[in-house]
Short mmCIF file of C-alpha atoms in Angstrom, two decimals:
data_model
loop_
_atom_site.label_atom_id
_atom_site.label_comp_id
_atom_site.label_asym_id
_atom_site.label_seq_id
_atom_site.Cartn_x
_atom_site.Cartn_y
_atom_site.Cartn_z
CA UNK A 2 133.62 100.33 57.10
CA UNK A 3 130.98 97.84 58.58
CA UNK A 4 133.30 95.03 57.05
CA UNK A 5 136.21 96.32 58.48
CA UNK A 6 133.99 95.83 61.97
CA UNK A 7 132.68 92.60 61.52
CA UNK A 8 136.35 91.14 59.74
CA UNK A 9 138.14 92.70 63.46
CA UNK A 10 135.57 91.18 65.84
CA UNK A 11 135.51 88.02 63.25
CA UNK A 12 139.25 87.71 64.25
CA UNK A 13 139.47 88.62 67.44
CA UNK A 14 136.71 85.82 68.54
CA UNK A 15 137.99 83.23 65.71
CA UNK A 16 141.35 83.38 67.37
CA UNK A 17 140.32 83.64 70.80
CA UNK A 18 138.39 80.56 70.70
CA UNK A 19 141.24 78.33 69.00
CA UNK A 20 143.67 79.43 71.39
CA UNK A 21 141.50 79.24 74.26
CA UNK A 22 140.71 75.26 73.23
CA UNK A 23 144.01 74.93 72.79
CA UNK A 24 145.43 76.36 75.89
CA UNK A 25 142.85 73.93 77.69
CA UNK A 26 144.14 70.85 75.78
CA UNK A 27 147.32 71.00 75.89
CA UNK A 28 148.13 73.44 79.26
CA UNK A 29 150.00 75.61 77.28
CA UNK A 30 149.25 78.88 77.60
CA UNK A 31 151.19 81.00 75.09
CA UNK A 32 151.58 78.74 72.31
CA UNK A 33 149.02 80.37 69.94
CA UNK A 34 150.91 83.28 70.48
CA UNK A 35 154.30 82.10 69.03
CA UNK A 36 151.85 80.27 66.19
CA UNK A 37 150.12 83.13 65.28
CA UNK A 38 152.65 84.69 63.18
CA UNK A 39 153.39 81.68 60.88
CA UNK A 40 149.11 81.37 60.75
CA UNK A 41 149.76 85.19 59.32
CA UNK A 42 152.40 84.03 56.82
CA UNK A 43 150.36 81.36 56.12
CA UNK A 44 146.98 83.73 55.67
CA UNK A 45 148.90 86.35 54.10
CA UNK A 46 150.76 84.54 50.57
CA UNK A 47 149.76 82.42 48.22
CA UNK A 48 152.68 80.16 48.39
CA UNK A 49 152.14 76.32 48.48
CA UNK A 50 152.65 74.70 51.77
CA UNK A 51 155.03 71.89 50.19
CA UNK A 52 156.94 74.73 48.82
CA UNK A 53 157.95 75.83 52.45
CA UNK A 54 160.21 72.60 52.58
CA UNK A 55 161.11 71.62 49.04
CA UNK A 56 162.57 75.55 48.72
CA UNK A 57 162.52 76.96 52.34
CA UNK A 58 164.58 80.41 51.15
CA UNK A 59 162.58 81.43 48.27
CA UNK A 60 159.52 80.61 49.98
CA UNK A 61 159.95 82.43 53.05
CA UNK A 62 161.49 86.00 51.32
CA UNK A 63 158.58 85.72 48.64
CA UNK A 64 156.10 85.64 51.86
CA UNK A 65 158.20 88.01 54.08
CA UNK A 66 157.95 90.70 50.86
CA UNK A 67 154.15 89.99 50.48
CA UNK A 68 153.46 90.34 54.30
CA UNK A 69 155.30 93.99 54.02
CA UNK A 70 152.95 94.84 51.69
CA UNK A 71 149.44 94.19 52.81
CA UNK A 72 147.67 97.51 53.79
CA UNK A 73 146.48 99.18 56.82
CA UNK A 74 143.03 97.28 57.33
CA UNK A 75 144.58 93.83 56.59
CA UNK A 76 147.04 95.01 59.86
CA UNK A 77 144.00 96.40 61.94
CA UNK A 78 142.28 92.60 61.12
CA UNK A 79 145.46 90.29 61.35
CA UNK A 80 146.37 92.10 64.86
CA UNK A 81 143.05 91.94 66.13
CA UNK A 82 143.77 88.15 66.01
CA UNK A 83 146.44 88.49 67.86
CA UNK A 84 144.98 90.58 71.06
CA UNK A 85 142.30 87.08 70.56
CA UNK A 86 145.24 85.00 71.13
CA UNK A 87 146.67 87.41 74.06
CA UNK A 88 143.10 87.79 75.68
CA UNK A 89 142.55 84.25 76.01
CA UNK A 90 146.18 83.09 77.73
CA UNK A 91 145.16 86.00 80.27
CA UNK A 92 141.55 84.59 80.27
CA UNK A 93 143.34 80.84 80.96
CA UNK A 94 145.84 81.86 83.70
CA UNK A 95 142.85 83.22 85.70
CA UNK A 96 140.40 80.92 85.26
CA UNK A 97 143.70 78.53 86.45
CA UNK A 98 144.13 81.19 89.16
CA UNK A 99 140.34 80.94 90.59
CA UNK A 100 141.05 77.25 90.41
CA UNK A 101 139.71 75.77 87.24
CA UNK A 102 142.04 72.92 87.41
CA UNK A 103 140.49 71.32 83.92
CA UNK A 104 142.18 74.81 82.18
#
């Protein structure tokens, strides 16, 4: 249980930071979100990334099937990730909004 804990916070600030960098580099301010779920894909199988583009099909239903079947805690960690990447575009658009014109 104390992994489980320490693996959602480990996300949740591990994600937070990388989108909050890159939000500030390059003004974007959702793009981690519409990245996250290929860095989940990515996380998730045990494909080779070369095999994404020599055999895009095969690659992308073998990792579709294995994402389906992860487990609960693996979903409780991999979404905490993703309220990391959420937290921080809201975090960016109001630091922007108090006038923090370097974010």
């Amino acid at each position: 249980m104390i992994q489980l804990i320490v693996s959602v916070i480990l996300f949740f600030v591990i994600f937070f930071g990388i989108a909050f960098i890159l939000n500030m580099l390059l003004r974007k301010t959702w793009l981690m979100a519409f990245i996250y779920p290929f860095i989940v894909l990515i996380i998730v199988d045990k494909i080779p990334m070369g095999d994404y583009f020599t055999s895009p099909g095969q690659s992308f239903s073998k990792a579709f099937s294995e994402l389906f079947s992860i487990n609960g805690w693996d979903i409780v960690i991999l979404t905490s990730g993703f309220l990391g990447t959420i937290v921080s575009g809201i975090v960016i658009k109001f630091l922007r909004k108090s006038g923090y014109q370097m974010f």
